[in-house]
Amino acid sequence: MSSCTMIAQSIGSAVSSSTYPSKDQDMLDAEVTYSAKEAELQLYLDNYESTHNYDEYHYDLDEIGHDPYVLISLLTAYHEGEWTLSQVQSTLDMLFEKQYKLTEEVVAETRHDSDGNSYTYYICYVTLENFDFSHLPVYILNEQQMSMYAVYMSTLGNRPDLFPQSEYPNASVTDDFLDYDVPPEALEDEQFANMIKEAEKYLGYPYVWGGSSPSTSFDCSGFVSWVINNCGNGWNVGRLTANGLLGICTPVSSANAKAGDLIFFQGTYNTSGASHVGIYVGGNYMIHCGDPISYADISSSYWQNYFYTFGRLP
C-alpha cells in the first residue's frame, strides 16, 4: 500500500506539473487580448487604401494568426507558473512585436502627363512578416523555461477543452511540403520501411515547439521520437531531445550512413550539442520536422553548414 501511495503521489505530481496553473478566465482573456491585437492589425490592412492617399499599392502580406496553446504555454513558461491577465499585458505586447513586423515604404517617381508636364507619382509598398509563433520560445526562454514550455505543449496543459477549435490539437490543417520518392532498394529493409511508413503519415503537419504527438503536432525531436516509438520495430525510447536521441545512437560516418539512420545538426539555434534531428532516407534526403514536416535535401548549403553527424539506432 505504501508503494501504491508513492506511485499515486508521483502520478499526481506529474499531472500537476504539466497542467496550466492559471485561472481559466485569465487564460481565455489573454487569448482574447492577443487575438484583438491581431484583429486590429488585420483591420488596418483591410482598410489601408481608404486611410492612405497614394497612387499605387503593392502588398506582400503574411497571414495573421497564432495557436492559442502556444500562447498560453509560452506565457506560463515565461512567467514560470501562475499569472493573471494584468501581469502578462506587457508580455503580450512584447510577443506581438516579435511576431509581426509591418513595413511601409513609399517611393516617389517623377512622371509626365500627356501634355509633357511633370508630376510626382507615389507608390506604396506594404510588407507584413509573421515570424512563426511556435519558433519564438527559443529566442525568449532560458533552458529551464524551455523545458517547462515543452511539457505544457506536449500535454496542452491537460486542457484540450480550453481551445477546442485550435488547429494544432488535431493537426487538421497541413501545409505544402516537399515530397520525395524513397529509393526502392532502401524499402527492402523492413525496419526502415516501417519507419518511413509511420513518418509519412505526418507530412505537412505544422511545426510546434515542444510538440510530440499527432494531437499536438511536432517539433523535430518530438517527431523522430514518435516515429521510433510507433513504427513497430520494438523501440521505446520515450520523448527525447535531439541531443538525447544522439546519446542512444552509435556514431556513423557519412560514407557508411544508410536509410534509417538519424542525422543530426548543430547550431541551428543557440544550444549545446545536437540542435536538430531528422531521419535519413538515402539519396542525400531526410524526412524531418521543419515547418512543416517534409523531406529535405541535406546536400543543400544550409544543411551542410550545420551538419553534425549520423547516428545508428540500437
PDB file of C-alpha atoms in Angstrom:
ATOM      1  CA  MET A   1       0.000   0.000   0.000  1.00  0.00           C
ATOM      2  CA  SER A   2       2.912   2.300   0.745  1.00  0.00           C
ATOM      3  CA  SER A   3       4.283   1.695  -2.768  1.00  0.00           C
ATOM      4  CA  CYS A   4       0.869   2.373  -4.288  1.00  0.00           C
ATOM      5  CA  THR A   5       0.650   5.625  -2.355  1.00  0.00           C
ATOM      6  CA  MET A   6       4.068   6.725  -3.646  1.00  0.00           C
ATOM      7  CA  ILE A   7       3.078   5.875  -7.232  1.00  0.00           C
ATOM      8  CA  ALA A   8      -0.174   7.814  -6.876  1.00  0.00           C
ATOM      9  CA  GLN A   9       1.724  10.795  -5.474  1.00  0.00           C
ATOM     10  CA  SER A  10       4.223  10.616  -8.329  1.00  0.00           C
ATOM     11  CA  ILE A  11       1.467  10.500 -10.942  1.00  0.00           C
ATOM     12  CA  GLY A  12      -0.335  13.355  -9.237  1.00  0.00           C
ATOM     13  CA  SER A  13       2.844  15.410  -9.205  1.00  0.00           C
ATOM     14  CA  ALA A  14       3.484  14.744 -12.901  1.00  0.00           C
ATOM     15  CA  VAL A  15      -0.058  15.768 -13.828  1.00  0.00           C
ATOM     16  CA  SER A  16       0.189  18.874 -11.665  1.00  0.00           C
ATOM     17  CA  SER A  17       3.488  19.972 -13.185  1.00  0.00           C
ATOM     18  CA  SER A  18       2.113  19.635 -16.717  1.00  0.00           C
ATOM     19  CA  THR A  19      -1.191  21.420 -16.059  1.00  0.00           C
ATOM     20  CA  TYR A  20      -1.743  25.122 -16.707  1.00  0.00           C
ATOM     21  CA  PRO A  21      -1.806  26.708 -13.229  1.00  0.00           C
ATOM     22  CA  SER A  22      -3.602  29.945 -14.165  1.00  0.00           C
ATOM     23  CA  LYS A  23      -7.324  30.522 -13.884  1.00  0.00           C
ATOM     24  CA  ASP A  24      -9.426  29.768 -16.939  1.00  0.00           C
ATOM     25  CA  GLN A  25     -10.719  33.329 -17.189  1.00  0.00           C
ATOM     26  CA  ASP A  26      -7.221  34.792 -17.217  1.00  0.00           C
ATOM     27  CA  MET A  27      -6.079  32.369 -19.916  1.00  0.00           C
ATOM     28  CA  LEU A  28      -9.164  32.980 -22.049  1.00  0.00           C
ATOM     29  CA  ASP A  29      -8.796  36.745 -21.585  1.00  0.00           C
ATOM     30  CA  ALA A  30      -5.137  36.584 -22.615  1.00  0.00           C
ATOM     31  CA  GLU A  31      -6.132  34.764 -25.815  1.00  0.00           C
ATOM     32  CA  VAL A  32      -8.883  37.315 -26.493  1.00  0.00           C
ATOM     33  CA  THR A  33      -6.458  40.199 -25.881  1.00  0.00           C
ATOM     34  CA  TYR A  34      -3.867  38.806 -28.271  1.00  0.00           C
ATOM     35  CA  SER A  35      -6.494  37.989 -30.900  1.00  0.00           C
ATOM     36  CA  ALA A  36      -7.840  41.546 -30.594  1.00  0.00           C
ATOM     37  CA  LYS A  37      -4.397  42.913 -31.400  1.00  0.00           C
ATOM     38  CA  GLU A  38      -4.300  40.702 -34.485  1.00  0.00           C
ATOM     39  CA  ALA A  39      -7.801  41.790 -35.483  1.00  0.00           C
ATOM     40  CA  GLU A  40      -6.780  45.431 -35.176  1.00  0.00           C
ATOM     41  CA  LEU A  41      -3.770  44.790 -37.418  1.00  0.00           C
ATOM     42  CA  GLN A  42      -5.958  42.980 -39.952  1.00  0.00           C
ATOM     43  CA  LEU A  43      -8.491  45.835 -39.948  1.00  0.00           C
ATOM     44  CA  TYR A  44      -5.701  48.346 -40.551  1.00  0.00           C
ATOM     45  CA  LEU A  45      -4.503  46.396 -43.580  1.00  0.00           C
ATOM     46  CA  ASP A  46      -8.006  45.725 -44.918  1.00  0.00           C
ATOM     47  CA  ASN A  47      -8.734  49.462 -44.947  1.00  0.00           C
ATOM     48  CA  TYR A  48      -5.276  50.605 -45.941  1.00  0.00           C
ATOM     49  CA  GLU A  49      -6.211  52.280 -49.207  1.00  0.00           C
ATOM     50  CA  SER A  50      -9.122  54.160 -47.655  1.00  0.00           C
ATOM     51  CA  THR A  51      -6.892  55.634 -44.957  1.00  0.00           C
ATOM     52  CA  HIS A  52      -3.888  56.468 -47.170  1.00  0.00           C
ATOM     53  CA  ASN A  53      -3.560  58.524 -50.288  1.00  0.00           C
ATOM     54  CA  TYR A  54      -1.054  57.085 -52.719  1.00  0.00           C
ATOM     55  CA  ASP A  55      -1.253  56.437 -56.433  1.00  0.00           C
ATOM     56  CA  GLU A  56      -0.323  52.764 -56.385  1.00  0.00           C
ATOM     57  CA  TYR A  57      -0.110  49.997 -53.783  1.00  0.00           C
ATOM     58  CA  HIS A  58       1.877  46.778 -53.600  1.00  0.00           C
ATOM     59  CA  TYR A  59       1.266  44.227 -50.853  1.00  0.00           C
ATOM     60  CA  ASP A  60       3.368  41.352 -49.564  1.00  0.00           C
ATOM     61  CA  LEU A  61       1.456  40.141 -46.540  1.00  0.00           C
ATOM     62  CA  ASP A  62       1.909  37.026 -44.442  1.00  0.00           C
ATOM     63  CA  GLU A  63      -1.211  35.552 -42.883  1.00  0.00           C
ATOM     64  CA  ILE A  64      -2.181  36.764 -39.431  1.00  0.00           C
ATOM     65  CA  GLY A  65      -2.834  34.159 -36.746  1.00  0.00           C
ATOM     66  CA  HIS A  66      -1.408  32.119 -33.901  1.00  0.00           C
ATOM     67  CA  ASP A  67      -2.030  28.908 -31.971  1.00  0.00           C
ATOM     68  CA  PRO A  68      -3.621  29.701 -28.581  1.00  0.00           C
ATOM     69  CA  TYR A  69      -1.893  26.739 -26.932  1.00  0.00           C
ATOM     70  CA  VAL A  70       1.491  28.107 -27.969  1.00  0.00           C
ATOM     71  CA  LEU A  71       0.486  31.457 -26.458  1.00  0.00           C
ATOM     72  CA  ILE A  72      -0.660  30.069 -23.099  1.00  0.00           C
ATOM     73  CA  SER A  73       2.259  27.615 -22.824  1.00  0.00           C
ATOM     74  CA  LEU A  74       4.679  30.415 -23.650  1.00  0.00           C
ATOM     75  CA  LEU A  75       3.161  32.800 -21.115  1.00  0.00           C
ATOM     76  CA  THR A  76       3.173  30.126 -18.414  1.00  0.00           C
ATOM     77  CA  ALA A  77       6.788  29.139 -19.022  1.00  0.00           C
ATOM     78  CA  TYR A  78       7.960  32.754 -19.349  1.00  0.00           C
ATOM     79  CA  HIS A  79       6.315  33.729 -16.051  1.00  0.00           C
ATOM     80  CA  GLU A  80       7.300  30.380 -14.523  1.00  0.00           C
ATOM     81  CA  GLY A  81       3.896  29.470 -13.203  1.00  0.00           C
ATOM     82  CA  GLU A  82       0.530  31.051 -12.489  1.00  0.00           C
ATOM     83  CA  TRP A  83      -0.221  34.513 -13.841  1.00  0.00           C
ATOM     84  CA  THR A  84      -3.108  36.947 -14.200  1.00  0.00           C
ATOM     85  CA  LEU A  85      -4.051  38.971 -17.254  1.00  0.00           C
ATOM     86  CA  SER A  86      -2.755  42.205 -15.736  1.00  0.00           C
ATOM     87  CA  GLN A  87       0.615  40.553 -15.084  1.00  0.00           C
ATOM     88  CA  VAL A  88       1.092  39.491 -18.701  1.00  0.00           C
ATOM     89  CA  GLN A  89      -0.141  42.581 -20.539  1.00  0.00           C
ATOM     90  CA  SER A  90       3.380  43.810 -21.270  1.00  0.00           C
ATOM     91  CA  THR A  91       4.430  40.282 -22.272  1.00  0.00           C
ATOM     92  CA  LEU A  92       1.583  40.111 -24.775  1.00  0.00           C
ATOM     93  CA  ASP A  93       2.799  43.396 -26.280  1.00  0.00           C
ATOM     94  CA  MET A  94       6.350  42.069 -26.467  1.00  0.00           C
ATOM     95  CA  LEU A  95       5.274  38.826 -28.151  1.00  0.00           C
ATOM     96  CA  PHE A  96       3.144  40.689 -30.662  1.00  0.00           C
ATOM     97  CA  GLU A  97       6.042  42.958 -31.617  1.00  0.00           C
ATOM     98  CA  LYS A  98       8.294  39.941 -32.084  1.00  0.00           C
ATOM     99  CA  GLN A  99       5.734  38.010 -34.133  1.00  0.00           C
ATOM    100  CA  TYR A 100       4.697  40.768 -36.542  1.00  0.00           C
ATOM    101  CA  LYS A 101       6.817  43.245 -38.465  1.00  0.00           C
ATOM    102  CA  LEU A 102       4.921  45.761 -40.601  1.00  0.00           C
ATOM    103  CA  THR A 103       6.937  47.770 -43.109  1.00  0.00           C
ATOM    104  CA  GLU A 104       5.509  50.633 -45.158  1.00  0.00           C
ATOM    105  CA  GLU A 105       7.743  52.168 -47.808  1.00  0.00           C
ATOM    106  CA  VAL A 106       6.721  54.981 -50.143  1.00  0.00           C
ATOM    107  CA  VAL A 107       8.637  55.538 -53.376  1.00  0.00           C
ATOM    108  CA  ALA A 108       8.200  58.817 -55.261  1.00  0.00           C
ATOM    109  CA  GLU A 109       8.634  58.822 -59.035  1.00  0.00           C
ATOM    110  CA  THR A 110       8.647  61.757 -61.401  1.00  0.00           C
ATOM    111  CA  ARG A 111       6.282  61.128 -64.301  1.00  0.00           C
ATOM    112  CA  HIS A 112       4.868  63.172 -67.160  1.00  0.00           C
ATOM    113  CA  ASP A 113       1.299  63.611 -68.320  1.00  0.00           C
ATOM    114  CA  SER A 114       0.135  63.662 -71.931  1.00  0.00           C
ATOM    115  CA  ASP A 115       0.998  67.367 -72.192  1.00  0.00           C
ATOM    116  CA  GLY A 116       4.552  66.763 -71.030  1.00  0.00           C
ATOM    117  CA  ASN A 117       4.025  68.270 -67.592  1.00  0.00           C
ATOM    118  CA  SER A 118       5.871  66.535 -64.767  1.00  0.00           C
ATOM    119  CA  TYR A 119       4.195  65.305 -61.610  1.00  0.00           C
ATOM    120  CA  THR A 120       5.092  63.133 -58.639  1.00  0.00           C
ATOM    121  CA  TYR A 121       3.677  59.608 -58.585  1.00  0.00           C
ATOM    122  CA  TYR A 122       3.650  57.817 -55.221  1.00  0.00           C
ATOM    123  CA  ILE A 123       3.958  54.026 -54.913  1.00  0.00           C
ATOM    124  CA  CYS A 124       3.439  52.413 -51.516  1.00  0.00           C
ATOM    125  CA  TYR A 125       4.930  49.030 -50.666  1.00  0.00           C
ATOM    126  CA  VAL A 126       3.349  47.332 -47.645  1.00  0.00           C
ATOM    127  CA  THR A 127       5.024  44.258 -46.173  1.00  0.00           C
ATOM    128  CA  LEU A 128       3.849  42.190 -43.210  1.00  0.00           C
ATOM    129  CA  GLU A 129       6.154  39.493 -41.880  1.00  0.00           C
ATOM    130  CA  ASN A 130       4.747  36.907 -39.486  1.00  0.00           C
ATOM    131  CA  PHE A 131       7.611  35.296 -37.608  1.00  0.00           C
ATOM    132  CA  ASP A 132       6.275  31.799 -36.902  1.00  0.00           C
ATOM    133  CA  PHE A 133       4.835  31.997 -33.388  1.00  0.00           C
ATOM    134  CA  SER A 134       5.918  28.471 -32.478  1.00  0.00           C
ATOM    135  CA  HIS A 135       9.552  29.449 -33.152  1.00  0.00           C
ATOM    136  CA  LEU A 136       9.558  32.320 -30.661  1.00  0.00           C
ATOM    137  CA  PRO A 137      10.177  30.325 -27.447  1.00  0.00           C
ATOM    138  CA  VAL A 138      13.805  29.554 -28.271  1.00  0.00           C
ATOM    139  CA  TYR A 139      14.529  33.271 -28.602  1.00  0.00           C
ATOM    140  CA  ILE A 140      12.990  34.434 -25.337  1.00  0.00           C
ATOM    141  CA  LEU A 141      13.091  31.484 -22.900  1.00  0.00           C
ATOM    142  CA  ASN A 142      16.011  30.171 -20.908  1.00  0.00           C
ATOM    143  CA  GLU A 143      16.804  26.457 -20.724  1.00  0.00           C
ATOM    144  CA  GLN A 144      14.613  25.785 -17.673  1.00  0.00           C
ATOM    145  CA  GLN A 145      11.717  27.728 -19.154  1.00  0.00           C
ATOM    146  CA  MET A 146      12.117  25.847 -22.429  1.00  0.00           C
ATOM    147  CA  SER A 147      11.707  22.577 -20.545  1.00  0.00           C
ATOM    148  CA  MET A 148       8.525  23.885 -18.928  1.00  0.00           C
ATOM    149  CA  TYR A 149       7.214  25.038 -22.285  1.00  0.00           C
ATOM    150  CA  ALA A 150       7.866  21.658 -23.895  1.00  0.00           C
ATOM    151  CA  VAL A 151       5.943  19.897 -21.111  1.00  0.00           C
ATOM    152  CA  TYR A 152       2.943  22.210 -21.441  1.00  0.00           C
ATOM    153  CA  MET A 153       2.880  21.790 -25.223  1.00  0.00           C
ATOM    154  CA  SER A 154       3.141  18.015 -25.019  1.00  0.00           C
ATOM    155  CA  THR A 155       0.071  17.877 -22.735  1.00  0.00           C
ATOM    156  CA  LEU A 156      -1.745  21.027 -23.911  1.00  0.00           C
ATOM    157  CA  GLY A 157      -1.631  21.921 -20.232  1.00  0.00           C
ATOM    158  CA  ASN A 158      -4.004  18.979 -19.664  1.00  0.00           C
ATOM    159  CA  ARG A 159      -6.697  21.294 -21.011  1.00  0.00           C
ATOM    160  CA  PRO A 160      -7.568  20.169 -24.557  1.00  0.00           C
ATOM    161  CA  ASP A 161     -11.027  21.626 -23.897  1.00  0.00           C
ATOM    162  CA  LEU A 162      -9.720  25.157 -23.394  1.00  0.00           C
ATOM    163  CA  PHE A 163      -9.360  25.964 -27.099  1.00  0.00           C
ATOM    164  CA  PRO A 164     -11.193  23.136 -28.894  1.00  0.00           C
ATOM    165  CA  GLN A 165     -11.094  24.943 -32.238  1.00  0.00           C
ATOM    166  CA  SER A 166      -7.301  25.265 -32.318  1.00  0.00           C
ATOM    167  CA  GLU A 167      -5.812  23.709 -35.459  1.00  0.00           C
ATOM    168  CA  TYR A 168      -2.907  22.106 -33.626  1.00  0.00           C
ATOM    169  CA  PRO A 169      -4.656  19.757 -31.171  1.00  0.00           C
ATOM    170  CA  ASN A 170      -5.775  17.648 -34.112  1.00  0.00           C
ATOM    171  CA  ALA A 171      -3.284  18.901 -36.714  1.00  0.00           C
ATOM    172  CA  SER A 172      -6.186  19.046 -39.146  1.00  0.00           C
ATOM    173  CA  VAL A 173      -4.562  21.701 -41.312  1.00  0.00           C
ATOM    174  CA  THR A 174      -1.437  20.627 -43.162  1.00  0.00           C
ATOM    175  CA  ASP A 175       0.926  22.793 -45.203  1.00  0.00           C
ATOM    176  CA  ASP A 176       2.583  22.224 -48.549  1.00  0.00           C
ATOM    177  CA  PHE A 177       5.639  20.006 -48.261  1.00  0.00           C
ATOM    178  CA  LEU A 178       8.460  18.658 -50.398  1.00  0.00           C
ATOM    179  CA  ASP A 179       7.784  15.064 -51.374  1.00  0.00           C
ATOM    180  CA  TYR A 180      10.427  12.531 -52.333  1.00  0.00           C
ATOM    181  CA  ASP A 181      10.442   9.040 -53.817  1.00  0.00           C
ATOM    182  CA  VAL A 182      12.450   6.912 -51.406  1.00  0.00           C
ATOM    183  CA  PRO A 183      14.801   4.557 -53.318  1.00  0.00           C
ATOM    184  CA  PRO A 184      13.012   1.183 -53.709  1.00  0.00           C
ATOM    185  CA  GLU A 185      16.101  -0.741 -52.588  1.00  0.00           C
ATOM    186  CA  ALA A 186      16.021   1.116 -49.258  1.00  0.00           C
ATOM    187  CA  LEU A 187      12.471  -0.091 -48.634  1.00  0.00           C
ATOM    188  CA  GLU A 188      13.666  -3.688 -48.839  1.00  0.00           C
ATOM    189  CA  ASP A 189      14.937  -3.148 -45.291  1.00  0.00           C
ATOM    190  CA  GLU A 190      11.827  -3.968 -43.223  1.00  0.00           C
ATOM    191  CA  GLN A 191      12.987  -1.902 -40.253  1.00  0.00           C
ATOM    192  CA  PHE A 192      13.412   1.216 -42.383  1.00  0.00           C
ATOM    193  CA  ALA A 193      10.190   0.537 -44.310  1.00  0.00           C
ATOM    194  CA  ASN A 194       8.305   0.530 -41.001  1.00  0.00           C
ATOM    195  CA  MET A 195       9.895   3.847 -40.022  1.00  0.00           C
ATOM    196  CA  ILE A 196       9.086   5.605 -43.272  1.00  0.00           C
ATOM    197  CA  LYS A 197       5.523   4.288 -43.295  1.00  0.00           C
ATOM    198  CA  GLU A 198       4.930   5.872 -39.892  1.00  0.00           C
ATOM    199  CA  ALA A 199       6.847   9.081 -40.692  1.00  0.00           C
ATOM    200  CA  GLU A 200       4.995   9.815 -43.930  1.00  0.00           C
ATOM    201  CA  LYS A 201       1.642   9.826 -42.117  1.00  0.00           C
ATOM    202  CA  TYR A 202       2.530  13.285 -40.828  1.00  0.00           C
ATOM    203  CA  LEU A 203       3.869  15.012 -43.944  1.00  0.00           C
ATOM    204  CA  GLY A 204       2.601  18.580 -43.909  1.00  0.00           C
ATOM    205  CA  TYR A 205       1.929  18.690 -40.168  1.00  0.00           C
ATOM    206  CA  PRO A 206       2.921  22.096 -38.746  1.00  0.00           C
ATOM    207  CA  TYR A 207       5.987  22.670 -36.598  1.00  0.00           C
ATOM    208  CA  VAL A 208       5.048  23.231 -32.948  1.00  0.00           C
ATOM    209  CA  TRP A 209       7.856  23.739 -30.469  1.00  0.00           C
ATOM    210  CA  GLY A 210       7.576  21.075 -27.781  1.00  0.00           C
ATOM    211  CA  GLY A 211       5.002  19.080 -29.776  1.00  0.00           C
ATOM    212  CA  SER A 212       5.457  15.336 -29.550  1.00  0.00           C
ATOM    213  CA  SER A 213       2.316  13.604 -30.872  1.00  0.00           C
ATOM    214  CA  PRO A 214      -0.213  13.847 -33.714  1.00  0.00           C
ATOM    215  CA  SER A 215      -2.646  15.510 -31.309  1.00  0.00           C
ATOM    216  CA  THR A 216      -0.307  18.463 -30.717  1.00  0.00           C
ATOM    217  CA  SER A 217       1.771  18.207 -33.898  1.00  0.00           C
ATOM    218  CA  PHE A 218       5.555  18.015 -33.511  1.00  0.00           C
ATOM    219  CA  ASP A 219       8.904  19.658 -33.209  1.00  0.00           C
ATOM    220  CA  CYS A 220      11.975  17.965 -34.715  1.00  0.00           C
ATOM    221  CA  SER A 221      12.882  15.643 -31.847  1.00  0.00           C
ATOM    222  CA  GLY A 222       9.245  15.041 -30.906  1.00  0.00           C
ATOM    223  CA  PHE A 223       8.593  13.833 -34.445  1.00  0.00           C
ATOM    224  CA  VAL A 224      11.582  11.476 -34.568  1.00  0.00           C
ATOM    225  CA  SER A 225      10.853  10.151 -31.075  1.00  0.00           C
ATOM    226  CA  TRP A 226       7.245   9.449 -32.066  1.00  0.00           C
ATOM    227  CA  VAL A 227       8.262   7.621 -35.252  1.00  0.00           C
ATOM    228  CA  ILE A 228      10.804   5.490 -33.402  1.00  0.00           C
ATOM    229  CA  ASN A 229       8.320   4.521 -30.703  1.00  0.00           C
ATOM    230  CA  ASN A 230       5.355   3.851 -33.009  1.00  0.00           C
ATOM    231  CA  CYS A 231       6.817   2.275 -36.146  1.00  0.00           C
ATOM    232  CA  GLY A 232       6.521  -1.290 -34.880  1.00  0.00           C
ATOM    233  CA  ASN A 233      10.232  -2.070 -34.618  1.00  0.00           C
ATOM    234  CA  GLY A 234      10.121  -2.710 -30.882  1.00  0.00           C
ATOM    235  CA  TRP A 235      11.811   0.519 -29.793  1.00  0.00           C
ATOM    236  CA  ASN A 236      10.578   2.550 -26.844  1.00  0.00           C
ATOM    237  CA  VAL A 237      12.923   5.461 -26.208  1.00  0.00           C
ATOM    238  CA  GLY A 238      10.408   7.839 -24.678  1.00  0.00           C
ATOM    239  CA  ARG A 239      10.362  11.506 -25.605  1.00  0.00           C
ATOM    240  CA  LEU A 240      13.964  12.614 -26.187  1.00  0.00           C
ATOM    241  CA  THR A 241      15.560  15.851 -27.334  1.00  0.00           C
ATOM    242  CA  ALA A 242      17.782  15.916 -30.424  1.00  0.00           C
ATOM    243  CA  ASN A 243      20.826  15.582 -28.183  1.00  0.00           C
ATOM    244  CA  GLY A 244      19.105  12.818 -26.221  1.00  0.00           C
ATOM    245  CA  LEU A 245      18.485  10.886 -29.437  1.00  0.00           C
ATOM    246  CA  LEU A 246      22.141  11.324 -30.344  1.00  0.00           C
ATOM    247  CA  GLY A 247      23.044   9.813 -26.987  1.00  0.00           C
ATOM    248  CA  ILE A 248      21.308   6.496 -27.749  1.00  0.00           C
ATOM    249  CA  CYS A 249      22.861   6.189 -31.218  1.00  0.00           C
ATOM    250  CA  THR A 250      26.162   4.789 -32.407  1.00  0.00           C
ATOM    251  CA  PRO A 251      28.051   7.368 -34.498  1.00  0.00           C
ATOM    252  CA  VAL A 252      28.220   6.525 -38.208  1.00  0.00           C
ATOM    253  CA  SER A 253      30.414   8.158 -40.851  1.00  0.00           C
ATOM    254  CA  SER A 254      28.806   9.864 -43.826  1.00  0.00           C
ATOM    255  CA  ALA A 255      30.308   7.208 -46.095  1.00  0.00           C
ATOM    256  CA  ASN A 256      28.605   4.416 -44.136  1.00  0.00           C
ATOM    257  CA  ALA A 257      25.260   6.137 -43.468  1.00  0.00           C
ATOM    258  CA  LYS A 258      22.201   4.210 -44.629  1.00  0.00           C
ATOM    259  CA  ALA A 259      18.468   4.756 -44.800  1.00  0.00           C
ATOM    260  CA  GLY A 260      17.000   4.604 -41.301  1.00  0.00           C
ATOM    261  CA  ASP A 261      19.970   6.251 -39.608  1.00  0.00           C
ATOM    262  CA  LEU A 262      19.313   9.507 -37.800  1.00  0.00           C
ATOM    263  CA  ILE A 263      21.025  12.663 -38.999  1.00  0.00           C
ATOM    264  CA  PHE A 264      21.987  15.394 -36.549  1.00  0.00           C
ATOM    265  CA  PHE A 265      22.735  19.094 -36.948  1.00  0.00           C
ATOM    266  CA  GLN A 266      24.385  21.582 -34.624  1.00  0.00           C
ATOM    267  CA  GLY A 267      23.965  25.339 -34.310  1.00  0.00           C
ATOM    268  CA  THR A 268      20.536  25.707 -35.930  1.00  0.00           C
ATOM    269  CA  TYR A 269      19.758  27.635 -32.758  1.00  0.00           C
ATOM    270  CA  ASN A 270      21.725  28.530 -29.647  1.00  0.00           C
ATOM    271  CA  THR A 271      22.080  25.309 -27.677  1.00  0.00           C
ATOM    272  CA  SER A 272      24.857  22.863 -26.880  1.00  0.00           C
ATOM    273  CA  GLY A 273      25.139  19.535 -28.675  1.00  0.00           C
ATOM    274  CA  ALA A 274      22.727  18.491 -31.408  1.00  0.00           C
ATOM    275  CA  SER A 275      20.054  21.090 -32.094  1.00  0.00           C
ATOM    276  CA  HIS A 276      18.112  19.385 -34.912  1.00  0.00           C
ATOM    277  CA  VAL A 277      17.446  15.796 -35.977  1.00  0.00           C
ATOM    278  CA  GLY A 278      15.902  14.029 -38.954  1.00  0.00           C
ATOM    279  CA  ILE A 279      15.628  10.520 -40.397  1.00  0.00           C
ATOM    280  CA  TYR A 280      17.978   9.813 -43.296  1.00  0.00           C
ATOM    281  CA  VAL A 281      16.196   8.111 -46.222  1.00  0.00           C
ATOM    282  CA  GLY A 282      19.074   7.745 -48.692  1.00  0.00           C
ATOM    283  CA  GLY A 283      19.930   9.715 -51.830  1.00  0.00           C
ATOM    284  CA  ASN A 284      21.036  12.741 -49.752  1.00  0.00           C
ATOM    285  CA  TYR A 285      17.499  13.267 -48.437  1.00  0.00           C
ATOM    286  CA  MET A 286      15.986  13.189 -44.980  1.00  0.00           C
ATOM    287  CA  ILE A 287      12.463  13.418 -43.615  1.00  0.00           C
ATOM    288  CA  HIS A 288      12.251  15.821 -40.674  1.00  0.00           C
ATOM    289  CA  CYS A 289      10.035  18.269 -38.862  1.00  0.00           C
ATOM    290  CA  GLY A 290      10.933  21.551 -40.463  1.00  0.00           C
ATOM    291  CA  ASP A 291       8.000  23.843 -40.986  1.00  0.00           C
ATOM    292  CA  PRO A 292       6.097  21.733 -41.876  1.00  0.00           C
ATOM    293  CA  ILE A 293       7.156  18.063 -41.708  1.00  0.00           C
ATOM    294  CA  SER A 294       8.732  17.443 -45.077  1.00  0.00           C
ATOM    295  CA  TYR A 295      11.553  15.867 -46.998  1.00  0.00           C
ATOM    296  CA  ALA A 296      14.720  17.946 -47.363  1.00  0.00           C
ATOM    297  CA  ASP A 297      17.887  17.780 -49.448  1.00  0.00           C
ATOM    298  CA  ILE A 298      20.770  17.508 -46.969  1.00  0.00           C
ATOM    299  CA  SER A 299      23.312  18.411 -49.652  1.00  0.00           C
ATOM    300  CA  SER A 300      21.993  21.997 -49.729  1.00  0.00           C
ATOM    301  CA  SER A 301      24.366  24.658 -48.434  1.00  0.00           C
ATOM    302  CA  TYR A 302      22.114  25.350 -45.435  1.00  0.00           C
ATOM    303  CA  TRP A 303      22.102  21.788 -44.086  1.00  0.00           C
ATOM    304  CA  GLN A 304      25.766  21.215 -44.916  1.00  0.00           C
ATOM    305  CA  ASN A 305      26.653  24.314 -42.911  1.00  0.00           C
ATOM    306  CA  TYR A 306      25.037  22.823 -39.778  1.00  0.00           C
ATOM    307  CA  PHE A 307      25.696  19.109 -40.342  1.00  0.00           C
ATOM    308  CA  TYR A 308      26.964  17.352 -37.207  1.00  0.00           C
ATOM    309  CA  THR A 309      26.893  13.566 -37.591  1.00  0.00           C
ATOM    310  CA  PHE A 310      24.898  10.463 -38.464  1.00  0.00           C
ATOM    311  CA  GLY A 311      23.776   8.043 -35.766  1.00  0.00           C
ATOM    312  CA  ARG A 312      22.519   4.454 -35.884  1.00  0.00           C
ATOM    313  CA  LEU A 313      19.728   3.366 -33.568  1.00  0.00           C
ATOM    314  CA  PRO A 314      20.341   0.328 -31.319  1.00  0.00           C
TER     315      PRO A 314
END
